[in-house]
PDB file of C-alpha atoms in Angstrom:
ATOM      1  CA  GLY A  22      -2.057 -24.470  -1.696  1.00  0.00           C
ATOM      2  CA  GLU A  23      -2.293 -20.727  -1.208  1.00  0.00           C
ATOM      3  CA  ASN A  24      -4.089 -18.611  -3.796  1.00  0.00           C
ATOM      4  CA  VAL A  25      -4.091 -14.807  -3.773  1.00  0.00           C
ATOM      5  CA  GLU A  26      -6.628 -12.765  -5.710  1.00  0.00           C
ATOM      6  CA  GLN A  27      -6.253  -9.034  -6.324  1.00  0.00           C
ATOM      7  CA  HIS A  28      -8.667  -6.324  -7.507  1.00  0.00           C
ATOM      8  CA  PRO A  29      -8.874  -4.211  -9.498  1.00  0.00           C
ATOM      9  CA  SER A  30      -6.449  -5.208 -12.238  1.00  0.00           C
ATOM     10  CA  THR A  31      -6.206  -1.585 -13.382  1.00  0.00           C
ATOM     11  CA  LEU A  32      -6.923   1.604 -11.466  1.00  0.00           C
ATOM     12  CA  SER A  33      -6.833   5.191 -12.640  1.00  0.00           C
ATOM     13  CA  VAL A  34      -7.106   8.093 -10.172  1.00  0.00           C
ATOM     14  CA  GLN A  35      -6.656  11.842 -10.251  1.00  0.00           C
ATOM     15  CA  GLU A  36      -3.618  13.245  -8.515  1.00  0.00           C
ATOM     16  CA  GLY A  37      -4.444  13.937  -4.881  1.00  0.00           C
ATOM     17  CA  ASP A  38      -7.196  11.315  -4.689  1.00  0.00           C
ATOM     18  CA  SER A  39      -6.928   8.049  -2.752  1.00  0.00           C
ATOM     19  CA  ALA A  40      -6.347   4.610  -4.233  1.00  0.00           C
ATOM     20  CA  VAL A  41      -7.409   1.305  -2.709  1.00  0.00           C
ATOM     21  CA  ILE A  42      -6.304  -2.143  -3.840  1.00  0.00           C
ATOM     22  CA  LYS A  43      -7.875  -5.240  -2.324  1.00  0.00           C
ATOM     23  CA  CYS A  44      -6.570  -8.788  -1.986  1.00  0.00           C
ATOM     24  CA  THR A  45      -7.979 -12.032  -0.671  1.00  0.00           C
ATOM     25  CA  TYR A  46      -6.079 -15.157   0.289  1.00  0.00           C
ATOM     26  CA  SER A  47      -7.227 -18.720   0.614  1.00  0.00           C
ATOM     27  CA  ASP A  48      -4.951 -20.276   3.229  1.00  0.00           C
ATOM     28  CA  SER A  49      -5.864 -19.392   6.824  1.00  0.00           C
ATOM     29  CA  ALA A  50      -2.329 -20.460   7.845  1.00  0.00           C
ATOM     30  CA  SER A  51      -0.841 -17.443   6.043  1.00  0.00           C
ATOM     31  CA  ASN A  52       0.716 -15.030   8.510  1.00  0.00           C
ATOM     32  CA  TYR A  53       2.712 -12.456   6.535  1.00  0.00           C
ATOM     33  CA  PHE A  54       1.422 -10.104   3.826  1.00  0.00           C
ATOM     34  CA  PRO A  55       3.849  -7.859   1.918  1.00  0.00           C
ATOM     35  CA  TRP A  56       3.032  -5.302  -0.760  1.00  0.00           C
ATOM     36  CA  TYR A  57       5.401  -4.609  -3.630  1.00  0.00           C
ATOM     37  CA  LYS A  58       5.565  -1.705  -6.083  1.00  0.00           C
ATOM     38  CA  GLN A  59       7.123  -2.364  -9.472  1.00  0.00           C
ATOM     39  CA  GLU A  60       7.973   0.519 -11.766  1.00  0.00           C
ATOM     40  CA  LEU A  61       8.613  -0.019 -15.450  1.00  0.00           C
ATOM     41  CA  GLY A  62      11.984  -1.666 -16.044  1.00  0.00           C
ATOM     42  CA  LYS A  63      12.686  -2.226 -12.344  1.00  0.00           C
ATOM     43  CA  GLY A  64      12.440  -5.026  -9.823  1.00  0.00           C
ATOM     44  CA  PRO A  65       9.632  -5.152  -7.235  1.00  0.00           C
ATOM     45  CA  GLN A  66      10.202  -2.876  -4.251  1.00  0.00           C
ATOM     46  CA  LEU A  67       8.796  -3.773  -0.821  1.00  0.00           C
ATOM     47  CA  ILE A  68       6.711  -0.780   0.277  1.00  0.00           C
ATOM     48  CA  ILE A  69       4.866  -2.059   3.322  1.00  0.00           C
ATOM     49  CA  ASP A  70       4.019  -5.335   5.000  1.00  0.00           C
ATOM     50  CA  ILE A  71       1.789  -6.609   7.762  1.00  0.00           C
ATOM     51  CA  ARG A  72       1.865  -9.656  10.002  1.00  0.00           C
ATOM     52  CA  SER A  73      -1.164 -11.619  11.087  1.00  0.00           C
ATOM     53  CA  ASN A  74      -1.060 -10.371  14.680  1.00  0.00           C
ATOM     54  CA  VAL A  75      -1.711  -6.775  13.536  1.00  0.00           C
ATOM     55  CA  GLY A  76      -4.882  -5.291  12.001  1.00  0.00           C
ATOM     56  CA  GLU A  77      -3.475  -2.116  10.473  1.00  0.00           C
ATOM     57  CA  LYS A  78      -0.123  -0.548   9.680  1.00  0.00           C
ATOM     58  CA  LYS A  79       0.669   2.934   8.366  1.00  0.00           C
ATOM     59  CA  ASP A  80       3.719   4.514   6.785  1.00  0.00           C
ATOM     60  CA  GLN A  81       3.183   8.123   5.734  1.00  0.00           C
ATOM     61  CA  ARG A  82       0.722   8.059   2.778  1.00  0.00           C
ATOM     62  CA  ILE A  83       0.509   4.280   2.671  1.00  0.00           C
ATOM     63  CA  ALA A  84      -1.545   2.020   4.938  1.00  0.00           C
ATOM     64  CA  VAL A  85      -2.402  -1.649   4.938  1.00  0.00           C
ATOM     65  CA  THR A  86      -5.332  -3.287   6.710  1.00  0.00           C
ATOM     66  CA  LEU A  87      -5.844  -6.973   7.429  1.00  0.00           C
ATOM     67  CA  ASN A  88      -9.057  -8.823   8.209  1.00  0.00           C
ATOM     68  CA  LYS A  89      -8.021 -12.351   9.190  1.00  0.00           C
ATOM     69  CA  THR A  90     -11.571 -13.590   9.621  1.00  0.00           C
ATOM     70  CA  ALA A  91     -12.544 -12.630   6.090  1.00  0.00           C
ATOM     71  CA  LYS A  92      -9.037 -13.343   4.732  1.00  0.00           C
ATOM     72  CA  HIS A  93      -8.871  -9.892   3.163  1.00  0.00           C
ATOM     73  CA  PHE A  94      -6.105  -7.326   3.139  1.00  0.00           C
ATOM     74  CA  SER A  95      -5.983  -3.948   1.441  1.00  0.00           C
ATOM     75  CA  LEU A  96      -3.514  -1.253   0.436  1.00  0.00           C
ATOM     76  CA  HIS A  97      -4.560   2.374   0.830  1.00  0.00           C
ATOM     77  CA  ILE A  98      -2.597   5.201  -0.780  1.00  0.00           C
ATOM     78  CA  THR A  99      -3.697   8.727   0.134  1.00  0.00           C
ATOM     79  CA  GLU A 100      -2.862  12.003  -1.659  1.00  0.00           C
ATOM     80  CA  THR A 101      -1.656  10.106  -4.723  1.00  0.00           C
ATOM     81  CA  GLN A 102       1.144  11.575  -6.808  1.00  0.00           C
ATOM     82  CA  PRO A 103       2.225  10.793 -10.401  1.00  0.00           C
ATOM     83  CA  GLU A 104       5.255   8.906  -9.060  1.00  0.00           C
ATOM     84  CA  ASP A 105       2.858   6.431  -7.413  1.00  0.00           C
ATOM     85  CA  SER A 106       2.047   5.155 -10.927  1.00  0.00           C
ATOM     86  CA  ALA A 107       3.297   1.554 -11.076  1.00  0.00           C
ATOM     87  CA  VAL A 108       2.165  -2.059 -10.801  1.00  0.00           C
ATOM     88  CA  TYR A 109       1.371  -3.112  -7.245  1.00  0.00           C
ATOM     89  CA  PHE A 110       1.512  -6.740  -6.115  1.00  0.00           C
ATOM     90  CA  CYS A 111       0.087  -8.100  -2.896  1.00  0.00           C
ATOM     91  CA  ALA A 112       1.457 -11.368  -1.559  1.00  0.00           C
ATOM     92  CA  ALA A 113       0.957 -13.889   1.222  1.00  0.00           C
ATOM     93  CA  ARG A 114       3.191 -16.371   2.967  1.00  0.00           C
ATOM     94  CA  ARG A 115       2.313 -19.386   5.068  1.00  0.00           C
ATOM     95  CA  LYS A 116       3.981 -19.791   8.421  1.00  0.00           C
ATOM     96  CA  THR A 117       5.054 -23.308   7.409  1.00  0.00           C
ATOM     97  CA  SER A 118       6.414 -22.329   3.973  1.00  0.00           C
ATOM     98  CA  TYR A 119       8.792 -19.659   5.090  1.00  0.00           C
ATOM     99  CA  ASP A 120      10.607 -19.137   1.823  1.00  0.00           C
ATOM    100  CA  LYS A 121       7.617 -19.223  -0.498  1.00  0.00           C
ATOM    101  CA  VAL A 122       5.656 -16.024  -1.135  1.00  0.00           C
ATOM    102  CA  ILE A 123       2.526 -16.279  -3.289  1.00  0.00           C
ATOM    103  CA  PHE A 124       1.865 -13.153  -5.337  1.00  0.00           C
ATOM    104  CA  GLY A 125      -1.430 -11.742  -6.481  1.00  0.00           C
ATOM    105  CA  PRO A 126      -1.798 -10.997 -10.220  1.00  0.00           C
ATOM    106  CA  GLY A 127      -1.054  -7.277  -9.799  1.00  0.00           C
ATOM    107  CA  THR A 128      -2.808  -3.911 -10.122  1.00  0.00           C
ATOM    108  CA  SER A 129      -1.639  -1.311 -12.621  1.00  0.00           C
ATOM    109  CA  LEU A 130      -2.147   2.099 -10.977  1.00  0.00           C
ATOM    110  CA  SER A 131      -2.126   5.273 -13.060  1.00  0.00           C
ATOM    111  CA  VAL A 132      -2.177   8.649 -11.310  1.00  0.00           C
ATOM    112  CA  ILE A 133      -3.327  11.374 -13.684  1.00  0.00           C
ATOM    113  CA  PRO A 134      -1.776  14.794 -13.064  1.00  0.00           C
TER     114      PRO A 134
ATOM    115  CA  ASP B  21      21.530  -0.684   2.601  1.00  0.00           C
ATOM    116  CA  THR B  22      18.812  -2.936   1.129  1.00  0.00           C
ATOM    117  CA  GLU B  23      20.466  -3.468  -2.226  1.00  0.00           C
ATOM    118  CA  VAL B  24      20.555  -6.552  -4.394  1.00  0.00           C
ATOM    119  CA  THR B  25      22.582  -6.167  -7.575  1.00  0.00           C
ATOM    120  CA  GLN B  26      22.216  -8.201 -10.755  1.00  0.00           C
ATOM    121  CA  THR B  27      24.356  -8.476 -13.873  1.00  0.00           C
ATOM    122  CA  PRO B  28      23.964  -8.176 -16.757  1.00  0.00           C
ATOM    123  CA  LYS B  29      20.964  -5.837 -17.109  1.00  0.00           C
ATOM    124  CA  HIS B  30      20.162  -7.187 -20.554  1.00  0.00           C
ATOM    125  CA  LEU B  31      21.162 -10.438 -22.251  1.00  0.00           C
ATOM    126  CA  VAL B  32      20.430 -11.730 -25.734  1.00  0.00           C
ATOM    127  CA  MET B  33      21.381 -15.323 -26.404  1.00  0.00           C
ATOM    128  CA  GLY B  34      20.826 -17.959 -29.026  1.00  0.00           C
ATOM    129  CA  MET B  35      19.302 -21.327 -28.257  1.00  0.00           C
ATOM    130  CA  THR B  36      22.704 -23.047 -28.409  1.00  0.00           C
ATOM    131  CA  ASN B  37      24.526 -20.553 -26.173  1.00  0.00           C
ATOM    132  CA  LYS B  38      25.618 -20.950 -22.571  1.00  0.00           C
ATOM    133  CA  LYS B  39      25.413 -17.895 -20.346  1.00  0.00           C
ATOM    134  CA  SER B  40      25.181 -17.028 -16.658  1.00  0.00           C
ATOM    135  CA  LEU B  41      23.239 -14.494 -14.633  1.00  0.00           C
ATOM    136  CA  LYS B  42      24.781 -13.127 -11.458  1.00  0.00           C
ATOM    137  CA  CYS B  43      23.300 -11.758  -8.259  1.00  0.00           C
ATOM    138  CA  GLU B  44      25.008 -10.242  -5.214  1.00  0.00           C
ATOM    139  CA  GLN B  45      23.896  -8.912  -1.832  1.00  0.00           C
ATOM    140  CA  HIS B  46      25.809  -7.643   1.178  1.00  0.00           C
ATOM    141  CA  MET B  47      22.982  -7.442   3.709  1.00  0.00           C
ATOM    142  CA  GLY B  48      24.011 -10.609   5.511  1.00  0.00           C
ATOM    143  CA  HIS B  49      20.958 -12.415   4.159  1.00  0.00           C
ATOM    144  CA  ARG B  50      21.300 -16.194   4.135  1.00  0.00           C
ATOM    145  CA  ALA B  51      18.327 -16.944   1.863  1.00  0.00           C
ATOM    146  CA  MET B  52      18.502 -16.116  -1.849  1.00  0.00           C
ATOM    147  CA  TYR B  53      15.948 -16.612  -4.598  1.00  0.00           C
ATOM    148  CA  TRP B  54      15.549 -16.732  -8.362  1.00  0.00           C
ATOM    149  CA  TYR B  55      12.248 -15.640  -9.892  1.00  0.00           C
ATOM    150  CA  LYS B  56      11.056 -15.475 -13.491  1.00  0.00           C
ATOM    151  CA  GLN B  57       8.666 -12.712 -14.531  1.00  0.00           C
ATOM    152  CA  LYS B  58       6.801 -12.519 -17.809  1.00  0.00           C
ATOM    153  CA  ALA B  59       5.242  -9.269 -19.005  1.00  0.00           C
ATOM    154  CA  LYS B  60       2.168  -8.151 -17.029  1.00  0.00           C
ATOM    155  CA  LYS B  61       2.479 -11.134 -14.665  1.00  0.00           C
ATOM    156  CA  PRO B  62       3.681 -11.522 -11.079  1.00  0.00           C
ATOM    157  CA  PRO B  63       7.091 -13.042 -10.318  1.00  0.00           C
ATOM    158  CA  GLU B  64       7.175 -16.854 -10.333  1.00  0.00           C
ATOM    159  CA  LEU B  65       9.494 -18.589  -7.897  1.00  0.00           C
ATOM    160  CA  MET B  66      12.149 -20.815  -9.491  1.00  0.00           C
ATOM    161  CA  PHE B  67      14.734 -21.645  -6.813  1.00  0.00           C
ATOM    162  CA  VAL B  68      15.504 -20.896  -3.175  1.00  0.00           C
ATOM    163  CA  TYR B  69      18.861 -21.256  -1.453  1.00  0.00           C
ATOM    164  CA  SER B  70      19.017 -21.246   2.321  1.00  0.00           C
ATOM    165  CA  TYR B  71      22.456 -21.169   3.955  1.00  0.00           C
ATOM    166  CA  GLU B  72      23.992 -21.881   0.529  1.00  0.00           C
ATOM    167  CA  LYS B  73      21.981 -25.072   0.094  1.00  0.00           C
ATOM    168  CA  LEU B  74      19.210 -25.517  -2.462  1.00  0.00           C
ATOM    169  CA  SER B  75      15.985 -25.748  -0.471  1.00  0.00           C
ATOM    170  CA  ILE B  76      13.307 -25.240  -3.127  1.00  0.00           C
ATOM    171  CA  ASN B  77      13.271 -26.128  -6.840  1.00  0.00           C
ATOM    172  CA  GLU B  78       9.885 -25.360  -8.337  1.00  0.00           C
ATOM    173  CA  SER B  79      10.173 -28.098 -10.977  1.00  0.00           C
ATOM    174  CA  VAL B  80      12.316 -25.875 -13.170  1.00  0.00           C
ATOM    175  CA  PRO B  81      13.683 -27.433 -16.403  1.00  0.00           C
ATOM    176  CA  SER B  82      17.293 -28.585 -16.187  1.00  0.00           C
ATOM    177  CA  ARG B  83      18.369 -26.023 -18.774  1.00  0.00           C
ATOM    178  CA  PHE B  84      18.348 -23.627 -15.792  1.00  0.00           C
ATOM    179  CA  SER B  85      21.057 -24.491 -13.259  1.00  0.00           C
ATOM    180  CA  PRO B  86      21.428 -22.452 -10.054  1.00  0.00           C
ATOM    181  CA  GLU B  87      24.584 -22.118  -8.011  1.00  0.00           C
ATOM    182  CA  CYS B  88      25.315 -20.431  -4.689  1.00  0.00           C
ATOM    183  CA  PRO B  89      29.123 -20.134  -4.349  1.00  0.00           C
ATOM    184  CA  ASN B  90      28.916 -18.251  -1.024  1.00  0.00           C
ATOM    185  CA  SER B  91      26.474 -16.411   1.193  1.00  0.00           C
ATOM    186  CA  SER B  92      26.627 -13.214  -0.905  1.00  0.00           C
ATOM    187  CA  LEU B  93      26.495 -14.608  -4.437  1.00  0.00           C
ATOM    188  CA  LEU B  94      23.913 -16.433  -6.501  1.00  0.00           C
ATOM    189  CA  ASN B  95      24.300 -17.525 -10.105  1.00  0.00           C
ATOM    190  CA  LEU B  96      21.894 -18.902 -12.674  1.00  0.00           C
ATOM    191  CA  HIS B  97      23.527 -20.872 -15.473  1.00  0.00           C
ATOM    192  CA  LEU B  98      21.619 -21.050 -18.724  1.00  0.00           C
ATOM    193  CA  HIS B  99      22.037 -23.466 -21.624  1.00  0.00           C
ATOM    194  CA  ALA B 100      19.937 -24.649 -24.539  1.00  0.00           C
ATOM    195  CA  LEU B 101      17.169 -22.187 -23.716  1.00  0.00           C
ATOM    196  CA  GLN B 102      13.956 -21.832 -25.697  1.00  0.00           C
ATOM    197  CA  PRO B 103      12.368 -18.591 -26.970  1.00  0.00           C
ATOM    198  CA  GLU B 104       9.622 -18.968 -24.349  1.00  0.00           C
ATOM    199  CA  ASP B 105      12.293 -18.587 -21.666  1.00  0.00           C
ATOM    200  CA  SER B 106      12.583 -14.916 -22.613  1.00  0.00           C
ATOM    201  CA  ALA B 107      11.580 -12.976 -19.488  1.00  0.00           C
ATOM    202  CA  LEU B 108      12.816 -10.761 -16.673  1.00  0.00           C
ATOM    203  CA  TYR B 109      14.859 -12.827 -14.216  1.00  0.00           C
ATOM    204  CA  LEU B 110      14.799 -11.464 -10.698  1.00  0.00           C
ATOM    205  CA  CYS B 111      17.024 -12.266  -7.775  1.00  0.00           C
ATOM    206  CA  ALA B 112      15.900 -11.648  -4.192  1.00  0.00           C
ATOM    207  CA  SER B 113      17.293 -12.166  -0.718  1.00  0.00           C
ATOM    208  CA  SER B 114      16.014 -12.308   2.839  1.00  0.00           C
ATOM    209  CA  HIS B 115      16.994 -13.283   6.332  1.00  0.00           C
ATOM    210  CA  PRO B 116      16.491 -16.973   6.955  1.00  0.00           C
ATOM    211  CA  LYS B 117      13.625 -18.447   8.884  1.00  0.00           C
ATOM    212  CA  GLY B 118      12.960 -17.067  12.299  1.00  0.00           C
ATOM    213  CA  THR B 119      14.887 -13.840  11.995  1.00  0.00           C
ATOM    214  CA  GLY B 120      12.879 -11.729   9.534  1.00  0.00           C
ATOM    215  CA  TYR B 121      10.380 -11.860   6.728  1.00  0.00           C
ATOM    216  CA  GLU B 122      11.208  -9.172   4.206  1.00  0.00           C
ATOM    217  CA  GLN B 123      12.341 -10.225   0.752  1.00  0.00           C
ATOM    218  CA  TYR B 124      14.333  -7.671  -1.242  1.00  0.00           C
ATOM    219  CA  PHE B 125      14.529  -7.822  -5.025  1.00  0.00           C
ATOM    220  CA  GLY B 126      17.226  -6.804  -7.461  1.00  0.00           C
ATOM    221  CA  PRO B 127      16.496  -4.863 -10.667  1.00  0.00           C
ATOM    222  CA  GLY B 128      16.456  -7.999 -12.792  1.00  0.00           C
ATOM    223  CA  THR B 129      18.114  -9.243 -15.980  1.00  0.00           C
ATOM    224  CA  ARG B 130      16.048  -8.872 -19.136  1.00  0.00           C
ATOM    225  CA  LEU B 131      16.723 -12.074 -21.115  1.00  0.00           C
ATOM    226  CA  THR B 132      15.874 -12.510 -24.773  1.00  0.00           C
ATOM    227  CA  VAL B 133      16.345 -15.925 -26.387  1.00  0.00           C
ATOM    228  CA  THR B 134      16.553 -15.869 -30.182  1.00  0.00           C
TER     229      THR B 134
END
């Protein structure tokens, strides 16, 4: 089955710096890769996603890149702000298991003012 | 509006109690999900309903019983739970296969079993 690894498990950056979180997946049949942000006491919030026919996607300060050959995908947050502090989960879904999303273990991001 | 609502926000129950968690969405999504999340861990899939029919049960113990009364509502009935069942229970919804991928989560119900 699919396995998603995520690094680092914790990340601390100064406000204004960039943050990068990296994930790898095992199943080459995976074709959809969402990223979720979870703040303390809240449910996960979808912040950006990418499909396997695209190499990069940007939304303001957030970007995601996908390398299908290496089975890597990464989240890039530029000009970090204290409100970016949260746990971030990457995930992957196989084309043939439409309803089942496999999550990575999560990265706890702290942005220091 | 990408909102999934869940009630109650917090629930404390004894091991002999029977309680229910409720989830609602009005986005026209026809797939709905229950997840369990322990502290510092990712969400774990429990059940999936697609067009009001149970399509995935991830070998969840029978003390958890899901129900999908209509396309907007999802319930999780709880009975004879164990202390290790204490967790955040998350509901999510999405369009069904072929029409979209995004899964939207509710805020969760924090369950404590005493």
